[in-house]
Amino acid sequence: MLSLFVLLPFLAIVMLNLPLKTVTRQLALWFGIALSAGQVFVVIFQPDVFWNGTDLLGRFFTLRLQADNLSMVMLLSIGIVTFAAILVGRQTIADSRLRFNFMNLVLLSLIGMNGTVLLTDLFSLYIFIEVVAISSFILIAFQRDLNALEGAFKYIILSAVATVLMLLSVSVLLMAAGDTSFSSVAAAVKNSSSSHFVRFAIGIFICGLFIKGGLVPFHGWLPAAYSMAPAAVSVLLAGIVTKVSGIYALIRLSTSVFGPDSSLNAVLMIAGAVSIVIGALAATGQSDFKRMLAYSSISQVGYIILALGCGTKLALVGAVFHLFNHSIFKSLLFVNSAAVEQQTGTSDMDKMGGLGSRMPYTNATSLIAFLSTAGVPPLAGFWSKLIIVIALWQSGYYIYAFIAILSSIITLGYLLSMQRRVFFGILSDKLQAVREAGFGIVFPACVLAAITVGVGLSFPFIFNSFIIPIGAFLK
Amino acid sequence: MNEFSILLPIIIPLVGAMLVIIVRRLGGMKEGAALLATIFSLVTAIMLYGRELNYSLPWAGFGMEFTLRLYHFSAFILLAVSVFAFLITLYCCSFMRGKSYGVWFYFYLLISAAMVNGAVLADNLILMLFFWEGLLVTLFGMIAIGGKEAFKAATKAFIIIGICDLCMMFGIALTGYLAGTMTISKISMSPGSLGSVAFIFLMIGAISKAGSMPFHSWIPDAAVNAPLPFMAFLPASLEKLLGIYFLARISLDMFKLDVNSWLSILLMVIGSITILAAVMMALIQKDYKKLLSYHAISQVGYMVLGIGTCLPVGIVGGLFHMINHALYKSCLFLTGGSVEKQAGTTSLDKLGGLALKMPITFICFLVAAASISGVPPFNGFFSKELVYEGALQRGAIFYLAAVLGSFFTAASFLKLGHSAFLGKVSDANKNVKEAAPAMLLPMIVIALICILFGVYNHFPLSNFIKPILGEQRLAGHEFAINTTLIVITVVVLTGALLHHLFAVKITGSGLKSADYIRYAPVFRGIYNRAENKYFDPYDIGLKIVNVITKTAWRIDRAVDWIYEGLTVRAVYLFSNGIRSAHTGNYSLYIVWSLLGAVLVLIVIMKSV
């Protein structure tokens, strides 16, 4: 019963908000941890209850849920990142009332994300993307200071544009197909491939998703939102929210609903390449830890979209694998930034230095994460980038492959400079009192680092049994 | 004695070396362990002598097999190595007393013995290279333990021999490619055009190991700084044995050199130049050890010349000279060690009159010096006569070079003996005593062997040397000594003696007897340059490398600038541009998004 992925978080929210708040406030955290960890468990061990049987939700609504390999990967990433974000939130949000609100919003976001990756209907997809978006607005503005409100406001404004574009597109496609399920929309797109209306609808839907995913030049909201949001929210936002609502949807729609289509692929490749380069170059000049990571996120998302545009099976496998890896190492970097920000009270890298001696775990995990991001073997990020570059090369996109490799060097450059400015060097007098962050930050960091290293090291063993079968979602 | 016993000459010294390290803290035990190991390997070598054994083990694949072969030639070298290892270890028991690096010396000595044994036994070129290179490491170690200056000399030796070994590696690859096998005993070809190249590269390896010119320049440096027994052990004996062994193998077995080959001429030219140039340098030295070290180079010339003649008589002479040289030269170095240990210096102008203080050392020196000068009836005389005869058959010029070399050898040893052992005793040397028995014994044994091999020269010739060439090659050759050549030799030696007496009378000192040559009109310039290392290939190489390094450094700066200057600046330029575009203005971001949407729509809808 796939709808459990949506129903359980929903049930949790309902239970938490029963008039027993003194009890539930203590329990909220454990609900979140149990749900996210349980999701990871369910994806890995595949218990029968979740994956088979008649769907309760389908009986009352016209919802078709479906879980293929792509959805599995997404559910896994969602579980892991939400787990990390909840732990970070527990550590960084001091007020128990605020923490309770945070938990409710994270659960709401979990509903939205799980729904997004399981649905097979364009309109429902839109609805659930909006659920995620609304919870994100509030999460970003969570602390109600000026910066946070500004970041949230930017996100709302551009999301509104995206909403308009997507809703318009859905209505046009509804007219063309008479139905918004993926299969009938795909059929309508195929039959009326010369229709201006349909092409227009596809175009604006893609643009809406570009905004959600934060691709250049639709990325204006992203650096502000990522860097202004509270630490735990940045982890959630950068690690998984934009990936699900933007990138996952792009992968799903461009492969099995709107495409495969050559001009669509061309758009994706250009947007991907531009995002890679602009993101990397913009990240180079940043002095704010989280802002740099935000731009880096844009650049890494570019790799996924570039591979998606390439369109071969290997490229798509690389794209999904990179999506998974990215959600791991980028949330790890944000966890590290949360640790640093909490302990030093700033995220300005120019004011840091030498923290490695005081924060050994944060230092080590950040090292792993940045090496993985830059694509240094044998970490996980190296393999996914390698697959992408190989796929590009095989398809004859030599220039794109070259851009991908060259940007990797820039990535290494700015992340190395980050590592040096923050963790290496001599500790300044002001930072003498800094200590390692608490368990709630160090533990998820270690778990995420272990995943990155473990996936990287075991890559040769899982390549044929786990990585390549991801491509099975292509029909 | 089964086939595994062929491994013993390699294993015993290695085990001994480990033992030395293990017991080094226990007083006196390290000497005991080293002596025990050398005695065992001597016994093994004696028992293995005269046997033919083969042992093969699959190794690295691709034709690289762990193949060992024991036959009369390798068994003979094995025996000689064991004898020298034993005698020099015995000598060191006394010499090394009170020196901090004693342990490491024994360690390296035993490993070296194992490596030489392995290289000699190896029947696979790659395997031989393995042991050969191992020797390079111990050579470096043995020189380097002598101190800070010695480290420089060790580096020099390491670089020179390393480069030569690299040449040999290339030669081995080429040979293996040409012959289709790496097994030495299966290779037998006449050097064609490519074969000649392979031969020359292998030859570079062989003669550099033997210390011939132009790969010699580390030896005099090492002589000054390295522990003295090292000189007696490696450059004087083991390396000569190994180098000449390999030279003989490549020019007799692997490549069938004959009289008509230009490679033969090349070898003879190298030999002649080495004889003359090195002996001229030896003549003017004012240090006991340094003078000997130049002779260690000069005498290689005779061996290379002898083998280069490609005539049975020359080859027999060259190989006989190899073993003779190892004997008398190690003996000479050991006397040098005694003098250094007892008198505290080896500088000739501070020595003098030691003959009465150290009579046994003096007698051993006398025997060895007579041998090296080719005075009948010592062993050096007979081997040199055979080389002379071979050289004369190939061309009078080679003979002339050899005889002239003999003249200067004799002259320089007269000078050395005169200034070190005769003359007045200086005040500093008044209390010098004879060396310890453990140091005297090896010298006496070697000196006795020198006499034995001279007087009964048929014994080593027919037992050790002639079997190497085999009955076939020797058929129809008599080794009766040519009377005319003997007369000439005697005349030359008498000339050297008269020259010395005359020069001493004029200059009034044994030490300065050769100085008039040093300061003769043409020679003065040459010597000055030689002393400033003008002709040292190592220094020339260093200069060339310096120029290359400087050029490379400039190029590197330029490349660096492209990466560190240009690229970084460009990246920051773009980065700043992009950053300043992100003003944080909502409407700007919306405009971007809408413009992007328009572009996307253009592309998507264009295909309709």
JSON list of C-alpha atoms in Angstrom, two decimals, chain A residues 121-245:
[
{"chain": "A", "resi": 121, "resn": "ASP", "atom": "CA", "xyz": [-0.86, 12.28, -12.47]},
{"chain": "A", "resi": 122, "resn": "LEU", "atom": "CA", "xyz": [0.20, 15.71, -13.68]},
{"chain": "A", "resi": 123, "resn": "PHE", "atom": "CA", "xyz": [-2.27, 17.73, -11.67]},
{"chain": "A", "resi": 124, "resn": "SER", "atom": "CA", "xyz": [-1.70, 15.81, -8.45]},
{"chain": "A", "resi": 125, "resn": "LEU", "atom": "CA", "xyz": [2.00, 16.23, -9.05]},
{"chain": "A", "resi": 126, "resn": "TYR", "atom": "CA", "xyz": [1.47, 19.95, -9.18]},
{"chain": "A", "resi": 127, "resn": "ILE", "atom": "CA", "xyz": [-0.58, 19.85, -5.99]},
{"chain": "A", "resi": 128, "resn": "PHE", "atom": "CA", "xyz": [2.02, 17.97, -4.05]},
{"chain": "A", "resi": 129, "resn": "ILE", "atom": "CA", "xyz": [4.83, 20.19, -5.34]},
{"chain": "A", "resi": 130, "resn": "GLU", "atom": "CA", "xyz": [2.84, 23.08, -3.95]},
{"chain": "A", "resi": 131, "resn": "VAL", "atom": "CA", "xyz": [2.45, 21.29, -0.61]},
{"chain": "A", "resi": 132, "resn": "VAL", "atom": "CA", "xyz": [6.22, 21.03, -0.43]},
{"chain": "A", "resi": 133, "resn": "ALA", "atom": "CA", "xyz": [6.59, 24.65, -1.49]},
{"chain": "A", "resi": 134, "resn": "ILE", "atom": "CA", "xyz": [4.20, 25.99, 1.14]},
{"chain": "A", "resi": 135, "resn": "SER", "atom": "CA", "xyz": [5.87, 24.12, 3.95]},
{"chain": "A", "resi": 136, "resn": "SER", "atom": "CA", "xyz": [9.20, 25.39, 2.64]},
{"chain": "A", "resi": 137, "resn": "PHE", "atom": "CA", "xyz": [8.07, 29.04, 2.65]},
{"chain": "A", "resi": 138, "resn": "ILE", "atom": "CA", "xyz": [7.20, 28.81, 6.28]},
{"chain": "A", "resi": 139, "resn": "LEU", "atom": "CA", "xyz": [10.31, 26.86, 7.14]},
{"chain": "A", "resi": 140, "resn": "ILE", "atom": "CA", "xyz": [12.56, 29.45, 5.55]},
{"chain": "A", "resi": 141, "resn": "ALA", "atom": "CA", "xyz": [10.84, 32.30, 7.37]},
{"chain": "A", "resi": 142, "resn": "PHE", "atom": "CA", "xyz": [10.78, 30.21, 10.50]},
{"chain": "A", "resi": 143, "resn": "GLN", "atom": "CA", "xyz": [12.88, 32.52, 12.62]},
{"chain": "A", "resi": 144, "resn": "ARG", "atom": "CA", "xyz": [11.00, 35.61, 11.54]},
{"chain": "A", "resi": 145, "resn": "ASP", "atom": "CA", "xyz": [14.00, 37.85, 11.26]},
{"chain": "A", "resi": 146, "resn": "LEU", "atom": "CA", "xyz": [14.41, 40.20, 8.36]},
{"chain": "A", "resi": 147, "resn": "ASN", "atom": "CA", "xyz": [16.82, 38.12, 6.34]},
{"chain": "A", "resi": 148, "resn": "ALA", "atom": "CA", "xyz": [14.75, 34.98, 6.67]},
{"chain": "A", "resi": 149, "resn": "LEU", "atom": "CA", "xyz": [11.62, 36.80, 5.60]},
{"chain": "A", "resi": 150, "resn": "GLU", "atom": "CA", "xyz": [13.44, 38.22, 2.61]},
{"chain": "A", "resi": 151, "resn": "GLY", "atom": "CA", "xyz": [14.65, 34.78, 1.58]},
{"chain": "A", "resi": 152, "resn": "ALA", "atom": "CA", "xyz": [11.19, 33.32, 1.99]},
{"chain": "A", "resi": 153, "resn": "PHE", "atom": "CA", "xyz": [9.63, 36.18, 0.11]},
{"chain": "A", "resi": 154, "resn": "LYS", "atom": "CA", "xyz": [11.92, 35.73, -2.86]},
{"chain": "A", "resi": 155, "resn": "TYR", "atom": "CA", "xyz": [11.04, 32.07, -2.92]},
{"chain": "A", "resi": 156, "resn": "ILE", "atom": "CA", "xyz": [7.31, 32.86, -2.77]},
{"chain": "A", "resi": 157, "resn": "ILE", "atom": "CA", "xyz": [7.51, 35.39, -5.56]},
{"chain": "A", "resi": 158, "resn": "LEU", "atom": "CA", "xyz": [9.36, 33.15, -7.97]},
{"chain": "A", "resi": 159, "resn": "SER", "atom": "CA", "xyz": [7.35, 30.12, -6.90]},
{"chain": "A", "resi": 160, "resn": "ALA", "atom": "CA", "xyz": [4.25, 32.08, -7.74]},
{"chain": "A", "resi": 161, "resn": "VAL", "atom": "CA", "xyz": [5.59, 32.56, -11.24]},
{"chain": "A", "resi": 162, "resn": "ALA", "atom": "CA", "xyz": [6.28, 28.86, -11.41]},
{"chain": "A", "resi": 163, "resn": "THR", "atom": "CA", "xyz": [2.81, 28.09, -10.13]},
{"chain": "A", "resi": 164, "resn": "VAL", "atom": "CA", "xyz": [1.23, 30.22, -12.77]},
{"chain": "A", "resi": 165, "resn": "LEU", "atom": "CA", "xyz": [3.28, 28.59, -15.49]},
{"chain": "A", "resi": 166, "resn": "MET", "atom": "CA", "xyz": [2.59, 25.05, -14.33]},
{"chain": "A", "resi": 167, "resn": "LEU", "atom": "CA", "xyz": [-1.09, 25.55, -13.67]},
{"chain": "A", "resi": 168, "resn": "LEU", "atom": "CA", "xyz": [-1.55, 27.13, -17.07]},
{"chain": "A", "resi": 169, "resn": "SER", "atom": "CA", "xyz": [0.32, 24.26, -18.65]},
{"chain": "A", "resi": 170, "resn": "VAL", "atom": "CA", "xyz": [-1.77, 21.66, -16.80]},
{"chain": "A", "resi": 171, "resn": "SER", "atom": "CA", "xyz": [-4.97, 23.27, -17.96]},
{"chain": "A", "resi": 172, "resn": "VAL", "atom": "CA", "xyz": [-3.80, 23.35, -21.58]},
{"chain": "A", "resi": 173, "resn": "LEU", "atom": "CA", "xyz": [-2.73, 19.72, -21.40]},
{"chain": "A", "resi": 174, "resn": "LEU", "atom": "CA", "xyz": [-6.05, 18.82, -19.77]},
{"chain": "A", "resi": 175, "resn": "MET", "atom": "CA", "xyz": [-7.76, 20.29, -22.76]},
{"chain": "A", "resi": 176, "resn": "ALA", "atom": "CA", "xyz": [-5.55, 18.38, -25.15]},
{"chain": "A", "resi": 177, "resn": "ALA", "atom": "CA", "xyz": [-5.66, 15.03, -23.37]},
{"chain": "A", "resi": 178, "resn": "GLY", "atom": "CA", "xyz": [-8.99, 15.17, -21.54]},
{"chain": "A", "resi": 179, "resn": "ASP", "atom": "CA", "xyz": [-7.25, 13.76, -18.50]},
{"chain": "A", "resi": 180, "resn": "THR", "atom": "CA", "xyz": [-4.10, 14.59, -16.57]},
{"chain": "A", "resi": 181, "resn": "SER", "atom": "CA", "xyz": [-2.70, 11.14, -15.88]},
{"chain": "A", "resi": 182, "resn": "PHE", "atom": "CA", "xyz": [0.84, 10.65, -17.18]},
{"chain": "A", "resi": 183, "resn": "SER", "atom": "CA", "xyz": [-0.14, 7.98, -19.66]},
{"chain": "A", "resi": 184, "resn": "SER", "atom": "CA", "xyz": [-2.91, 9.96, -21.35]},
{"chain": "A", "resi": 185, "resn": "VAL", "atom": "CA", "xyz": [-0.86, 13.18, -21.38]},
{"chain": "A", "resi": 186, "resn": "ALA", "atom": "CA", "xyz": [2.04, 11.24, -22.91]},
{"chain": "A", "resi": 187, "resn": "ALA", "atom": "CA", "xyz": [-0.29, 9.83, -25.55]},
{"chain": "A", "resi": 188, "resn": "ALA", "atom": "CA", "xyz": [-1.73, 13.28, -26.28]},
{"chain": "A", "resi": 189, "resn": "VAL", "atom": "CA", "xyz": [1.75, 14.76, -26.58]},
{"chain": "A", "resi": 190, "resn": "LYS", "atom": "CA", "xyz": [2.71, 12.01, -28.99]},
{"chain": "A", "resi": 191, "resn": "ASN", "atom": "CA", "xyz": [-0.42, 12.39, -31.12]},
{"chain": "A", "resi": 192, "resn": "SER", "atom": "CA", "xyz": [-0.38, 16.13, -31.34]},
{"chain": "A", "resi": 193, "resn": "SER", "atom": "CA", "xyz": [3.34, 16.68, -31.59]},
{"chain": "A", "resi": 194, "resn": "SER", "atom": "CA", "xyz": [2.86, 19.53, -34.03]},
{"chain": "A", "resi": 195, "resn": "SER", "atom": "CA", "xyz": [0.33, 21.36, -31.89]},
{"chain": "A", "resi": 196, "resn": "HIS", "atom": "CA", "xyz": [1.54, 24.78, -30.77]},
{"chain": "A", "resi": 197, "resn": "PHE", "atom": "CA", "xyz": [-0.63, 24.59, -27.70]},
{"chain": "A", "resi": 198, "resn": "VAL", "atom": "CA", "xyz": [0.89, 21.39, -26.50]},
{"chain": "A", "resi": 199, "resn": "ARG", "atom": "CA", "xyz": [4.42, 22.55, -27.21]},
{"chain": "A", "resi": 200, "resn": "PHE", "atom": "CA", "xyz": [3.70, 25.77, -25.37]},
{"chain": "A", "resi": 201, "resn": "ALA", "atom": "CA", "xyz": [2.30, 23.84, -22.43]},
{"chain": "A", "resi": 202, "resn": "ILE", "atom": "CA", "xyz": [5.38, 21.64, -22.30]},
{"chain": "A", "resi": 203, "resn": "GLY", "atom": "CA", "xyz": [7.64, 24.66, -22.48]},
{"chain": "A", "resi": 204, "resn": "ILE", "atom": "CA", "xyz": [6.03, 26.55, -19.64]},
{"chain": "A", "resi": 205, "resn": "PHE", "atom": "CA", "xyz": [5.76, 23.49, -17.44]},
{"chain": "A", "resi": 206, "resn": "ILE", "atom": "CA", "xyz": [9.48, 22.88, -17.90]},
{"chain": "A", "resi": 207, "resn": "CYS", "atom": "CA", "xyz": [10.15, 26.52, -17.06]},
{"chain": "A", "resi": 208, "resn": "GLY", "atom": "CA", "xyz": [8.10, 26.18, -13.90]},
{"chain": "A", "resi": 209, "resn": "LEU", "atom": "CA", "xyz": [10.17, 23.18, -12.89]},
{"chain": "A", "resi": 210, "resn": "PHE", "atom": "CA", "xyz": [13.37, 25.07, -13.76]},
{"chain": "A", "resi": 211, "resn": "ILE", "atom": "CA", "xyz": [12.34, 27.69, -11.26]},
{"chain": "A", "resi": 212, "resn": "LYS", "atom": "CA", "xyz": [11.57, 25.05, -8.65]},
{"chain": "A", "resi": 213, "resn": "GLY", "atom": "CA", "xyz": [14.87, 23.33, -9.29]},
{"chain": "A", "resi": 214, "resn": "GLY", "atom": "CA", "xyz": [16.83, 26.56, -9.32]},
{"chain": "A", "resi": 215, "resn": "LEU", "atom": "CA", "xyz": [18.50, 26.35, -12.69]},
{"chain": "A", "resi": 216, "resn": "VAL", "atom": "CA", "xyz": [20.21, 29.34, -14.25]},
{"chain": "A", "resi": 217, "resn": "PRO", "atom": "CA", "xyz": [18.64, 31.79, -15.17]},
{"chain": "A", "resi": 218, "resn": "PHE", "atom": "CA", "xyz": [15.67, 30.79, -12.99]},
{"chain": "A", "resi": 219, "resn": "HIS", "atom": "CA", "xyz": [17.73, 30.60, -9.83]},
{"chain": "A", "resi": 220, "resn": "GLY", "atom": "CA", "xyz": [17.32, 34.11, -8.40]},
{"chain": "A", "resi": 221, "resn": "TRP", "atom": "CA", "xyz": [15.50, 32.93, -5.27]},
{"chain": "A", "resi": 222, "resn": "LEU", "atom": "CA", "xyz": [17.83, 30.05, -4.45]},
{"chain": "A", "resi": 223, "resn": "PRO", "atom": "CA", "xyz": [20.98, 31.59, -2.92]},
{"chain": "A", "resi": 224, "resn": "ALA", "atom": "CA", "xyz": [18.94, 33.87, -0.70]},
{"chain": "A", "resi": 225, "resn": "ALA", "atom": "CA", "xyz": [16.56, 31.12, 0.40]},
{"chain": "A", "resi": 226, "resn": "TYR", "atom": "CA", "xyz": [19.32, 28.59, 1.14]},
{"chain": "A", "resi": 227, "resn": "SER", "atom": "CA", "xyz": [21.52, 31.00, 2.99]},
{"chain": "A", "resi": 228, "resn": "MET", "atom": "CA", "xyz": [18.84, 32.84, 4.96]},
{"chain": "A", "resi": 229, "resn": "ALA", "atom": "CA", "xyz": [17.01, 29.74, 6.10]},
{"chain": "A", "resi": 230, "resn": "PRO", "atom": "CA", "xyz": [17.74, 28.25, 9.53]},
{"chain": "A", "resi": 231, "resn": "ALA", "atom": "CA", "xyz": [20.46, 25.59, 9.49]},
{"chain": "A", "resi": 232, "resn": "ALA", "atom": "CA", "xyz": [18.17, 22.58, 9.66]},
{"chain": "A", "resi": 233, "resn": "VAL", "atom": "CA", "xyz": [15.95, 23.98, 6.94]},
{"chain": "A", "resi": 234, "resn": "SER", "atom": "CA", "xyz": [18.90, 24.59, 4.65]},
{"chain": "A", "resi": 235, "resn": "VAL", "atom": "CA", "xyz": [19.81, 20.94, 4.98]},
{"chain": "A", "resi": 236, "resn": "LEU", "atom": "CA", "xyz": [16.31, 19.89, 4.04]},
{"chain": "A", "resi": 237, "resn": "LEU", "atom": "CA", "xyz": [15.94, 22.49, 1.31]},
{"chain": "A", "resi": 238, "resn": "ALA", "atom": "CA", "xyz": [19.28, 22.01, -0.40]},
{"chain": "A", "resi": 239, "resn": "GLY", "atom": "CA", "xyz": [19.46, 18.30, 0.19]},
{"chain": "A", "resi": 240, "resn": "ILE", "atom": "CA", "xyz": [16.09, 17.19, -1.03]},
{"chain": "A", "resi": 241, "resn": "VAL", "atom": "CA", "xyz": [13.24, 19.70, -1.37]},
{"chain": "A", "resi": 242, "resn": "THR", "atom": "CA", "xyz": [14.33, 21.40, -4.56]},
{"chain": "A", "resi": 243, "resn": "LYS", "atom": "CA", "xyz": [15.60, 18.10, -5.89]},
{"chain": "A", "resi": 244, "resn": "VAL", "atom": "CA", "xyz": [12.22, 16.48, -5.53]},
{"chain": "A", "resi": 245, "resn": "SER", "atom": "CA", "xyz": [10.04, 19.35, -6.60]}
]
